[in-house]
Amino acid sequence: MAGLTGRIRRLGRIAEPAPPAPGPLQDASEVGRGSLQLRHVDAGSCNGCEVEISGCFSPVYDAERYGARLVASPRHADGVLVSGVVTRNMASALVDAVNAVPAPRVVIAVGDCACDGGVFSEAYGVVGPAGAVIGVDVAVPGCPPEPAQIIDALRKLTRR
Amino acid sequence: MTATVESTVSAPRRGTGRPAAGLAPALAGTVTVGLGGAAGLLGVLGISGHGGGVRLGWLLPLAGVDFAVSATAGLFMLLVGLVAVAAGVYSIGYFRTSGASTITLAVAPVFTAAMLGVLAAGSVVTLLVCWEMMALASLVGVLSDHHRPAALDAGRWYAGMTQLGFVAILVGLVVLSASGGSGDMVLLGRHAGRLTPTARNAVFALTALGFGSKAGLVPLHVWLPRAHPEAPGPVSALMSAAMVAVGIYGLVRVDVQILGPGPRWWAVAVLGFGALSAVYGVLQASVSTDLKRLLAYSTTENMGVVAVGVGAGMLLIDYHRPGAAAVAIAAALVHTVAHAVFKALLFLSAGAAVAATGIRDLDRLGGLAVRMPATTILFAVGALGASGLPLGAGFVSEWLLLQALIHTEPGSGTLLAVVMPVAVGVVALSTGLGVAAMVKAFGVGFLARPRSPEAAEAREASPSMVAGMSFAAAACGVAAVAPVVLSAALDKVLGETPGVGLSAAPSLGVVLRLPGLAGSVSPAVLAAAVVSVTLAVVVLAGRAGARRRPAAVTAPLWTCGAGPLSERMEYTATSFAQPLQQVFDVVLRPEVDVEVSHAGGSEYLVERVRFRSRVDDTVELRLYRPILAAVSRWAGWVRRAHPGSVHLYIGYGAIGVTVVLVVAR
């Protein structure tokens, strides 16, 4: 226990200093203001975006200090974080997951694939971008987007 | 109690003789209700001291029949009357829908009358005759569906055990009345002092064995989980609620009131076997998957708790603690009454569920709450009573018993200091596991989704069945919140018990007070508080929610993306009990068999997994099977002596006559 406490003290704070808060979105709803609980759905991603999303919630970027948090069930969530192009196998699962989130809810598309199909848009077995199956409220472009970009989008919702 | 093998009861029930039609069920039910009402009246007379004596000299040659209702008998008559009224009303609808032969219909009234005869008996002979009538009537009830091998098997076990018990009681009471110089129960109570210590000990051992086996105490319980489930609903209610109480009556009347106070080992024996029954019964109940078998094991548990109370009372009398002894015996009596009403309700509602579905296996029931709402609610009332929680019928007595057990002053003697804490642990353990067993019976059997087509198509019980169950539920409610109704009877019964401080009898008013012991509780106030707080929360939350609540949305069930939920995903009785089975596997010794068949010869590809789990009665396996095997070996030897040769038999005759002539020369 003492060793652990000592290690925590020696390591100190490794989170990057918080950049200034971005302004709210133009048509911002009140969803997620102050606290945003998100369920992440991988609709058919190459896992590049997943690496960046996990980076967002790592000690270095620490998105939780802005009020955003990943949860295990859509029933606990305010919104859905979608990554990857929507494949046929995942289309109905994505719709079910989004419908399982209590309204009012927010859908955030992370990465080019989720926004407009990206490099996989012409592939067989693909339905289309997330917008083709569910309404998307916030888009974070990039292949993959950097954690800072994702956190910027989340902070626009939490306004912190 | 096999998890995979189905225990289906064939419906309609095929009975002995021809099926009765039309008004016969109504007639039989009315007679039972009438007997129950008369029993209640006689019980009140007995309690108020007007139980008088009636002698019918012509009825039985040589001995005659004597009836005299003591206060103790009056309390038990009241109990049998309550159960008989509930079962009688219920039986009208039950037998009309499930069909029954005239003999089966006659069982309930004859059985009730025989039980009342045992209680009202004023002489030893009358008691024995009525006892045998009671045993035979209930045996016919057990065999009412004798086409099924399980029922036949149960009948054989029951016949064997009940007749052995009868022999023990017969010999014990004959020795008692011969040494006491009278067959009259009241006179015997005064003359019991004339017995030599050996005779007293022998009489105690024999009668305690006989009455204990009727009450279903371990290790004489083996007939109970077989016989009670096989009988039709109303008869199993009468057996499990009323007949076991008659066993307790025998124990209290003969061994505590007539013979007592006795040596210390009597009390320790009663308490020890009671504790064993309580723990063993509740363990078996908590892993049982057959609804009625579970209830039968719960009966063993509750009778064990009653025996703990009686034994503790006897021990406290021996240690000259009249106050605590009064509380312990009162707790035993109140628990007997409470058990009678909640177990009658449980067996009646379980009988309704079994009659509606034809299934006793909890793993294949479920979903009855939607199809049979009244039965479900009534079963819940009974299950609450069996759990020993506040608002339940069993709460007051368990509380009284714990009070009697924990208030042992330091320095009261080594035995008391060792036995009492162990007894507290036993009562606590059996109550805790009893809650688990009842949650399983109610949750798995009645809630969730139906696990079989039969359960999905169940129909609500008929009005008379619901009426019978509601009567029992009302009695449960009274026992839970107003035990004061038993107060007068308890005073009289304790007055009949030698060595008990009458002034220290617990008062069961709005607040339960125990003179001489520190401790009081008010079940009525507790109930009122729980109900009013619940109502207040519901009303306030409803009002607060109504202002802010958005319009309701119908959304699909979230199944983590696994597709629609099916009844195969529900908890079953087997899976619910699995942790308990794991913890207590030293005692229960479950037989678990997992069989994996592989596909295509690869050990990584599984084609099918078959799981079988079976919990047998350890006592039966370890104690009875060896005895039965020895008896049949011995019978095999005897059989060699009569091979069918007439010449040999004539030779036996000649040898016999020679022996007689030589001896009587």
Tab-separated table of C-alpha atoms in Angstrom, chain B residues 86-394:
chain	number	residue	atom	x	y	z
B	86	ALA	CA	-59.995	-24.194	4.277
B	87	ALA	CA	-59.368	-27.629	2.763
B	88	GLY	CA	-63.084	-28.500	2.717
B	89	VAL	CA	-64.148	-25.384	0.820
B	90	TYR	CA	-61.179	-25.837	-1.520
B	91	SER	CA	-61.857	-29.513	-2.151
B	92	ILE	CA	-65.268	-28.782	-3.713
B	93	GLY	CA	-63.748	-27.024	-6.711
B	94	TYR	CA	-60.586	-29.137	-6.727
B	95	PHE	CA	-62.292	-32.501	-7.039
B	96	ARG	CA	-64.898	-31.150	-9.426
B	97	THR	CA	-62.246	-30.032	-11.917
B	98	SER	CA	-59.654	-32.766	-11.468
B	99	GLY	CA	-62.108	-35.604	-10.944
B	100	ALA	CA	-61.927	-38.097	-8.122
B	101	SER	CA	-63.378	-41.420	-7.086
B	102	THR	CA	-65.871	-41.677	-4.239
B	103	ILE	CA	-63.212	-43.265	-2.027
B	104	THR	CA	-60.846	-40.339	-2.579
B	105	LEU	CA	-63.677	-37.942	-1.809
B	106	ALA	CA	-64.417	-39.734	1.449
B	107	VAL	CA	-60.800	-39.416	2.597
B	108	ALA	CA	-60.912	-35.756	3.664
B	109	PRO	CA	-63.957	-35.999	6.011
B	110	VAL	CA	-62.923	-39.352	7.519
B	111	PHE	CA	-59.358	-38.169	7.959
B	112	THR	CA	-60.500	-34.941	9.640
B	113	ALA	CA	-62.848	-36.834	11.941
B	114	ALA	CA	-60.075	-39.271	12.911
B	115	MET	CA	-57.673	-36.441	13.712
B	116	LEU	CA	-60.321	-34.781	15.869
B	117	GLY	CA	-60.867	-38.138	17.572
B	118	VAL	CA	-57.178	-38.373	18.446
B	119	LEU	CA	-57.279	-34.884	19.939
B	120	ALA	CA	-60.544	-35.386	21.796
B	121	ALA	CA	-59.553	-38.807	23.115
B	122	GLY	CA	-59.962	-39.023	26.874
B	123	SER	CA	-58.488	-42.488	27.202
B	124	VAL	CA	-55.488	-44.304	25.829
B	125	VAL	CA	-57.594	-46.844	23.922
B	126	THR	CA	-59.648	-44.161	22.194
B	127	LEU	CA	-56.475	-42.318	21.249
B	128	LEU	CA	-54.936	-45.453	19.753
B	129	VAL	CA	-58.056	-46.406	17.790
B	130	CYS	CA	-58.442	-42.903	16.361
B	131	TRP	CA	-54.700	-42.741	15.651
B	132	GLU	CA	-54.935	-45.861	13.517
B	133	MET	CA	-58.035	-44.519	11.724
B	134	MET	CA	-56.114	-41.332	10.996
B	135	ALA	CA	-53.165	-43.299	9.622
B	136	LEU	CA	-55.348	-45.503	7.412
B	137	ALA	CA	-57.461	-42.611	6.092
B	138	SER	CA	-54.361	-40.646	5.130
B	139	LEU	CA	-52.837	-43.771	3.543
B	140	VAL	CA	-55.892	-44.066	1.299
B	141	GLY	CA	-55.389	-40.403	0.425
B	142	VAL	CA	-51.755	-41.011	-0.529
B	143	LEU	CA	-52.786	-43.956	-2.707
B	144	SER	CA	-55.650	-42.117	-4.426
B	145	ASP	CA	-53.592	-42.061	-7.616
B	146	HIS	CA	-52.215	-45.573	-7.204
B	147	HIS	CA	-51.691	-46.184	-10.907
B	148	ARG	CA	-48.475	-44.211	-10.765
B	149	PRO	CA	-45.414	-46.090	-9.489
B	150	ALA	CA	-44.262	-43.047	-7.461
B	151	ALA	CA	-47.572	-42.994	-5.561
B	152	LEU	CA	-47.383	-46.736	-4.884
B	153	ASP	CA	-43.829	-46.363	-3.634
B	154	ALA	CA	-44.862	-43.445	-1.402
B	155	GLY	CA	-47.770	-45.523	-0.104
B	156	ARG	CA	-45.460	-48.411	0.838
B	157	TRP	CA	-43.045	-46.113	2.664
B	158	TYR	CA	-45.874	-44.324	4.416
B	159	ALA	CA	-47.625	-47.546	5.431
B	160	GLY	CA	-44.399	-49.003	6.819
B	161	MET	CA	-43.346	-45.908	8.723
B	162	THR	CA	-46.764	-45.049	10.102
B	163	GLN	CA	-47.395	-48.604	11.307
B	164	LEU	CA	-43.969	-48.809	12.958
B	165	GLY	CA	-44.715	-45.488	14.632
B	166	PHE	CA	-48.096	-46.815	15.719
B	167	VAL	CA	-46.491	-49.913	17.263
B	168	ALA	CA	-44.103	-47.680	19.218
B	169	ILE	CA	-46.957	-45.506	20.506
B	170	LEU	CA	-49.095	-48.559	21.236
B	171	VAL	CA	-46.427	-50.274	23.338
B	172	GLY	CA	-45.460	-47.009	25.039
B	173	LEU	CA	-49.022	-46.056	25.987
B	174	VAL	CA	-49.934	-49.596	27.047
B	175	VAL	CA	-46.923	-49.675	29.376
B	176	LEU	CA	-47.890	-46.220	30.630
B	177	SER	CA	-51.500	-47.112	31.371
B	178	ALA	CA	-50.573	-50.494	32.865
B	179	SER	CA	-48.030	-48.937	35.234
B	180	GLY	CA	-50.139	-45.873	35.889
B	181	GLY	CA	-53.100	-48.082	36.771
B	182	SER	CA	-55.574	-46.264	34.547
B	183	GLY	CA	-56.364	-45.649	30.911
B	184	ASP	CA	-57.765	-42.205	31.541
B	185	MET	CA	-55.547	-39.419	30.218
B	186	VAL	CA	-56.294	-37.008	33.081
B	187	LEU	CA	-55.800	-39.657	35.787
B	188	LEU	CA	-52.607	-40.816	34.096
B	189	GLY	CA	-51.242	-37.308	34.423
B	190	ARG	CA	-51.674	-37.548	38.210
B	191	HIS	CA	-50.413	-41.123	38.525
B	192	ALA	CA	-47.400	-40.912	36.220
B	193	GLY	CA	-45.217	-40.561	39.299
B	194	ARG	CA	-45.892	-44.220	40.136
B	195	LEU	CA	-43.820	-45.395	37.179
B	196	THR	CA	-40.354	-46.771	37.814
B	197	PRO	CA	-37.587	-44.675	36.190
B	198	THR	CA	-36.921	-47.446	33.661
B	199	ALA	CA	-40.572	-47.618	32.650
B	200	ARG	CA	-40.760	-43.845	32.418
B	201	ASN	CA	-37.689	-43.717	30.183
B	202	ALA	CA	-39.010	-46.552	28.019
B	203	VAL	CA	-42.425	-44.928	27.674
B	204	PHE	CA	-40.805	-41.617	26.789
B	205	ALA	CA	-38.513	-43.157	24.186
B	206	LEU	CA	-41.311	-45.159	22.532
B	207	THR	CA	-43.911	-42.395	22.469
B	208	ALA	CA	-41.381	-39.768	21.374
B	209	LEU	CA	-40.345	-42.056	18.515
B	210	GLY	CA	-43.944	-42.640	17.439
B	211	PHE	CA	-45.126	-39.039	17.743
B	212	GLY	CA	-41.841	-37.770	16.280
B	213	SER	CA	-42.245	-39.934	13.203
B	214	LYS	CA	-45.774	-38.570	12.694
B	215	ALA	CA	-44.407	-35.032	13.043
B	216	GLY	CA	-41.776	-35.854	10.434
B	217	LEU	CA	-38.692	-35.360	12.573
B	218	VAL	CA	-35.347	-36.517	11.140
B	219	PRO	CA	-34.408	-39.378	10.853
B	220	LEU	CA	-38.035	-40.633	10.848
B	221	HIS	CA	-39.097	-38.181	8.149
B	222	VAL	CA	-38.447	-40.302	5.043
B	223	TRP	CA	-42.121	-41.011	4.404
B	224	LEU	CA	-43.074	-37.337	4.511
B	225	PRO	CA	-41.434	-35.973	1.323
B	226	ARG	CA	-42.797	-38.984	-0.556
B	227	ALA	CA	-46.321	-39.203	0.819
B	228	HIS	CA	-47.354	-35.557	1.130
B	229	PRO	CA	-46.695	-34.692	-2.539
B	230	GLU	CA	-48.577	-37.732	-3.825
B	231	ALA	CA	-51.851	-36.996	-2.056
B	232	PRO	CA	-54.431	-34.764	-3.801
B	233	GLY	CA	-54.214	-31.037	-2.896
B	234	PRO	CA	-56.701	-30.843	-0.008
B	235	VAL	CA	-55.508	-34.123	1.518
B	236	SER	CA	-51.863	-33.098	1.358
B	237	ALA	CA	-52.840	-29.825	3.058
B	238	LEU	CA	-54.597	-31.760	5.815
B	239	MET	CA	-51.612	-34.096	6.172
B	240	SER	CA	-48.887	-31.486	6.116
B	241	ALA	CA	-50.658	-28.814	8.126
B	242	ALA	CA	-52.860	-30.730	10.543
B	243	MET	CA	-51.573	-34.308	10.900
B	244	VAL	CA	-47.984	-33.340	11.748
B	245	ALA	CA	-49.464	-31.007	14.372
B	246	VAL	CA	-51.260	-34.027	15.851
B	247	GLY	CA	-47.797	-35.592	16.234
B	248	ILE	CA	-46.674	-32.481	18.112
B	249	TYR	CA	-49.843	-32.698	20.225
B	250	GLY	CA	-48.866	-36.234	21.241
B	251	LEU	CA	-45.378	-35.088	22.136
B	252	VAL	CA	-46.662	-32.182	24.244
B	253	ARG	CA	-49.589	-34.014	25.868
B	254	VAL	CA	-47.933	-37.336	26.674
B	255	ASP	CA	-44.247	-36.557	27.008
B	256	VAL	CA	-44.364	-33.060	28.492
B	257	GLN	CA	-47.676	-32.880	30.337
B	258	ILE	CA	-48.368	-36.467	31.467
B	259	LEU	CA	-44.846	-37.882	31.855
B	260	GLY	CA	-42.921	-34.696	32.492
B	261	PRO	CA	-40.959	-33.186	33.968
B	262	GLY	CA	-38.445	-35.916	33.216
B	263	PRO	CA	-34.717	-36.419	33.240
B	264	ARG	CA	-32.488	-33.971	31.430
B	265	TRP	CA	-31.695	-36.262	28.504
B	266	TRP	CA	-35.337	-36.189	27.380
B	267	ALA	CA	-35.136	-32.472	26.773
B	268	VAL	CA	-31.752	-32.740	25.059
B	269	ALA	CA	-33.044	-35.549	22.828
B	270	VAL	CA	-36.142	-33.607	21.743
B	271	LEU	CA	-34.117	-30.437	21.199
B	272	GLY	CA	-31.339	-32.293	19.360
B	273	PHE	CA	-33.615	-34.143	16.974
B	274	GLY	CA	-35.589	-30.944	16.465
B	275	ALA	CA	-32.421	-29.055	15.558
B	276	LEU	CA	-31.351	-31.837	13.201
B	277	SER	CA	-34.767	-31.802	11.516
B	278	ALA	CA	-34.804	-28.030	11.181
B	279	VAL	CA	-31.428	-27.859	9.454
B	280	TYR	CA	-31.740	-31.022	7.376
B	281	GLY	CA	-35.309	-30.234	6.317
B	282	VAL	CA	-34.515	-26.719	5.196
B	283	LEU	CA	-31.394	-27.857	3.316
B	284	GLN	CA	-33.384	-30.424	1.382
B	285	ALA	CA	-36.163	-27.893	0.781
B	286	SER	CA	-33.734	-25.343	-0.593
B	287	VAL	CA	-32.342	-27.752	-3.221
B	288	SER	CA	-35.639	-29.451	-4.030
B	289	THR	CA	-37.020	-28.884	-7.526
B	290	ASP	CA	-40.394	-30.527	-6.956
B	291	LEU	CA	-42.845	-27.903	-5.656
B	292	LYS	CA	-44.778	-30.179	-3.290
B	293	ARG	CA	-41.661	-32.057	-2.159
B	294	LEU	CA	-40.115	-28.693	-1.278
B	295	LEU	CA	-43.149	-27.870	0.850
B	296	ALA	CA	-42.993	-31.295	2.494
B	297	TYR	CA	-39.348	-30.781	3.470
B	298	SER	CA	-40.293	-27.336	4.753
B	299	THR	CA	-42.800	-29.132	7.009
B	300	THR	CA	-39.952	-31.219	8.442
B	301	GLU	CA	-38.021	-28.001	9.018
B	302	ASN	CA	-40.896	-26.270	10.799
B	303	MET	CA	-41.689	-29.277	12.959
B	304	GLY	CA	-38.002	-29.296	13.837
B	305	VAL	CA	-38.281	-25.676	14.965
B	306	VAL	CA	-41.348	-26.606	17.055
B	307	ALA	CA	-39.433	-29.512	18.600
B	308	VAL	CA	-36.566	-27.139	19.399
B	309	GLY	CA	-39.103	-24.992	21.256
B	310	VAL	CA	-40.574	-27.968	23.133
B	311	GLY	CA	-37.124	-29.344	23.952
B	312	ALA	CA	-35.866	-25.944	25.110
B	313	GLY	CA	-38.975	-25.618	27.266
B	314	MET	CA	-38.350	-29.035	28.837
B	315	LEU	CA	-34.706	-28.144	29.478
B	316	LEU	CA	-35.628	-24.791	31.030
B	317	ILE	CA	-38.211	-26.502	33.250
B	318	ASP	CA	-35.445	-28.837	34.374
B	319	TYR	CA	-33.219	-25.865	35.191
B	320	HIS	CA	-36.079	-24.158	37.084
B	321	ARG	CA	-36.510	-21.284	34.690
B	322	PRO	CA	-40.320	-21.247	34.593
B	323	GLY	CA	-40.510	-17.896	32.809
B	324	ALA	CA	-38.255	-18.772	29.901
B	325	ALA	CA	-39.790	-22.255	29.752
B	326	ALA	CA	-43.243	-20.727	29.369
B	327	VAL	CA	-42.013	-18.571	26.497
B	328	ALA	CA	-40.316	-21.524	24.768
B	329	ILE	CA	-43.379	-23.781	24.966
B	330	ALA	CA	-45.667	-20.918	23.963
B	331	ALA	CA	-43.379	-20.290	20.980
B	332	ALA	CA	-43.624	-23.955	19.995
B	333	LEU	CA	-47.428	-23.889	20.197
B	334	VAL	CA	-47.772	-20.595	18.318
B	335	HIS	CA	-45.416	-21.931	15.652
B	336	THR	CA	-47.491	-25.086	15.309
B	337	VAL	CA	-50.610	-22.976	14.732
B	338	ALA	CA	-48.814	-20.568	12.384
B	339	HIS	CA	-47.301	-23.466	10.452
B	340	ALA	CA	-50.711	-25.079	10.120
B	341	VAL	CA	-52.259	-22.011	8.516
B	342	PHE	CA	-49.403	-21.078	6.207
B	343	LYS	CA	-48.613	-24.637	5.192
B	344	ALA	CA	-52.294	-25.325	4.485
B	345	LEU	CA	-52.320	-22.223	2.286
B	346	LEU	CA	-49.086	-23.237	0.544
B	347	PHE	CA	-50.214	-26.793	-0.144
B	348	LEU	CA	-53.638	-25.640	-1.338
B	349	SER	CA	-52.196	-23.060	-3.725
B	350	ALA	CA	-49.480	-25.452	-4.892
B	351	GLY	CA	-52.252	-28.009	-5.452
B	352	ALA	CA	-54.127	-25.428	-7.542
B	353	ALA	CA	-51.011	-24.831	-9.649
B	354	VAL	CA	-50.398	-28.552	-10.068
B	355	ALA	CA	-54.042	-29.178	-10.952
B	356	ALA	CA	-53.961	-26.386	-13.548
B	357	THR	CA	-50.727	-27.504	-15.210
B	358	GLY	CA	-50.241	-31.158	-14.320
B	359	ILE	CA	-46.622	-30.291	-13.411
B	360	ARG	CA	-44.858	-30.412	-10.049
B	361	ASP	CA	-41.365	-29.788	-11.411
B	362	LEU	CA	-40.412	-26.165	-10.668
B	363	ASP	CA	-38.027	-26.206	-13.639
B	364	ARG	CA	-41.022	-26.535	-15.961
B	365	LEU	CA	-43.415	-24.169	-14.170
B	366	GLY	CA	-43.234	-20.373	-14.198
B	367	GLY	CA	-45.353	-17.570	-15.574
B	368	LEU	CA	-48.363	-18.502	-13.456
B	369	ALA	CA	-48.608	-14.931	-12.107
B	370	VAL	CA	-50.224	-13.841	-15.376
B	371	ARG	CA	-52.504	-16.829	-15.839
B	372	MET	CA	-53.413	-17.464	-12.182
B	373	PRO	CA	-53.125	-14.098	-10.370
B	374	ALA	CA	-55.262	-15.016	-7.338
B	375	THR	CA	-53.412	-18.279	-6.701
B	376	THR	CA	-50.088	-16.490	-7.103
B	377	ILE	CA	-50.935	-13.795	-4.561
B	378	LEU	CA	-52.231	-16.388	-2.098
B	379	PHE	CA	-49.106	-18.530	-2.504
B	380	ALA	CA	-47.039	-15.396	-1.861
B	381	VAL	CA	-48.919	-14.800	1.417
B	382	GLY	CA	-48.139	-18.363	2.483
B	383	ALA	CA	-44.504	-18.113	1.392
B	384	LEU	CA	-44.118	-14.907	3.413
B	385	GLY	CA	-45.491	-16.767	6.415
B	386	ALA	CA	-43.057	-19.633	5.891
B	387	SER	CA	-40.151	-17.191	5.649
B	388	GLY	CA	-40.606	-16.034	9.230
B	389	LEU	CA	-40.376	-12.361	8.257
B	390	PRO	CA	-42.505	-9.563	9.764
B	391	LEU	CA	-46.029	-9.463	8.251
B	392	GLY	CA	-45.738	-13.237	7.800
B	393	ALA	CA	-47.523	-15.809	9.933
B	394	GLY	CA	-44.304	-17.420	11.187
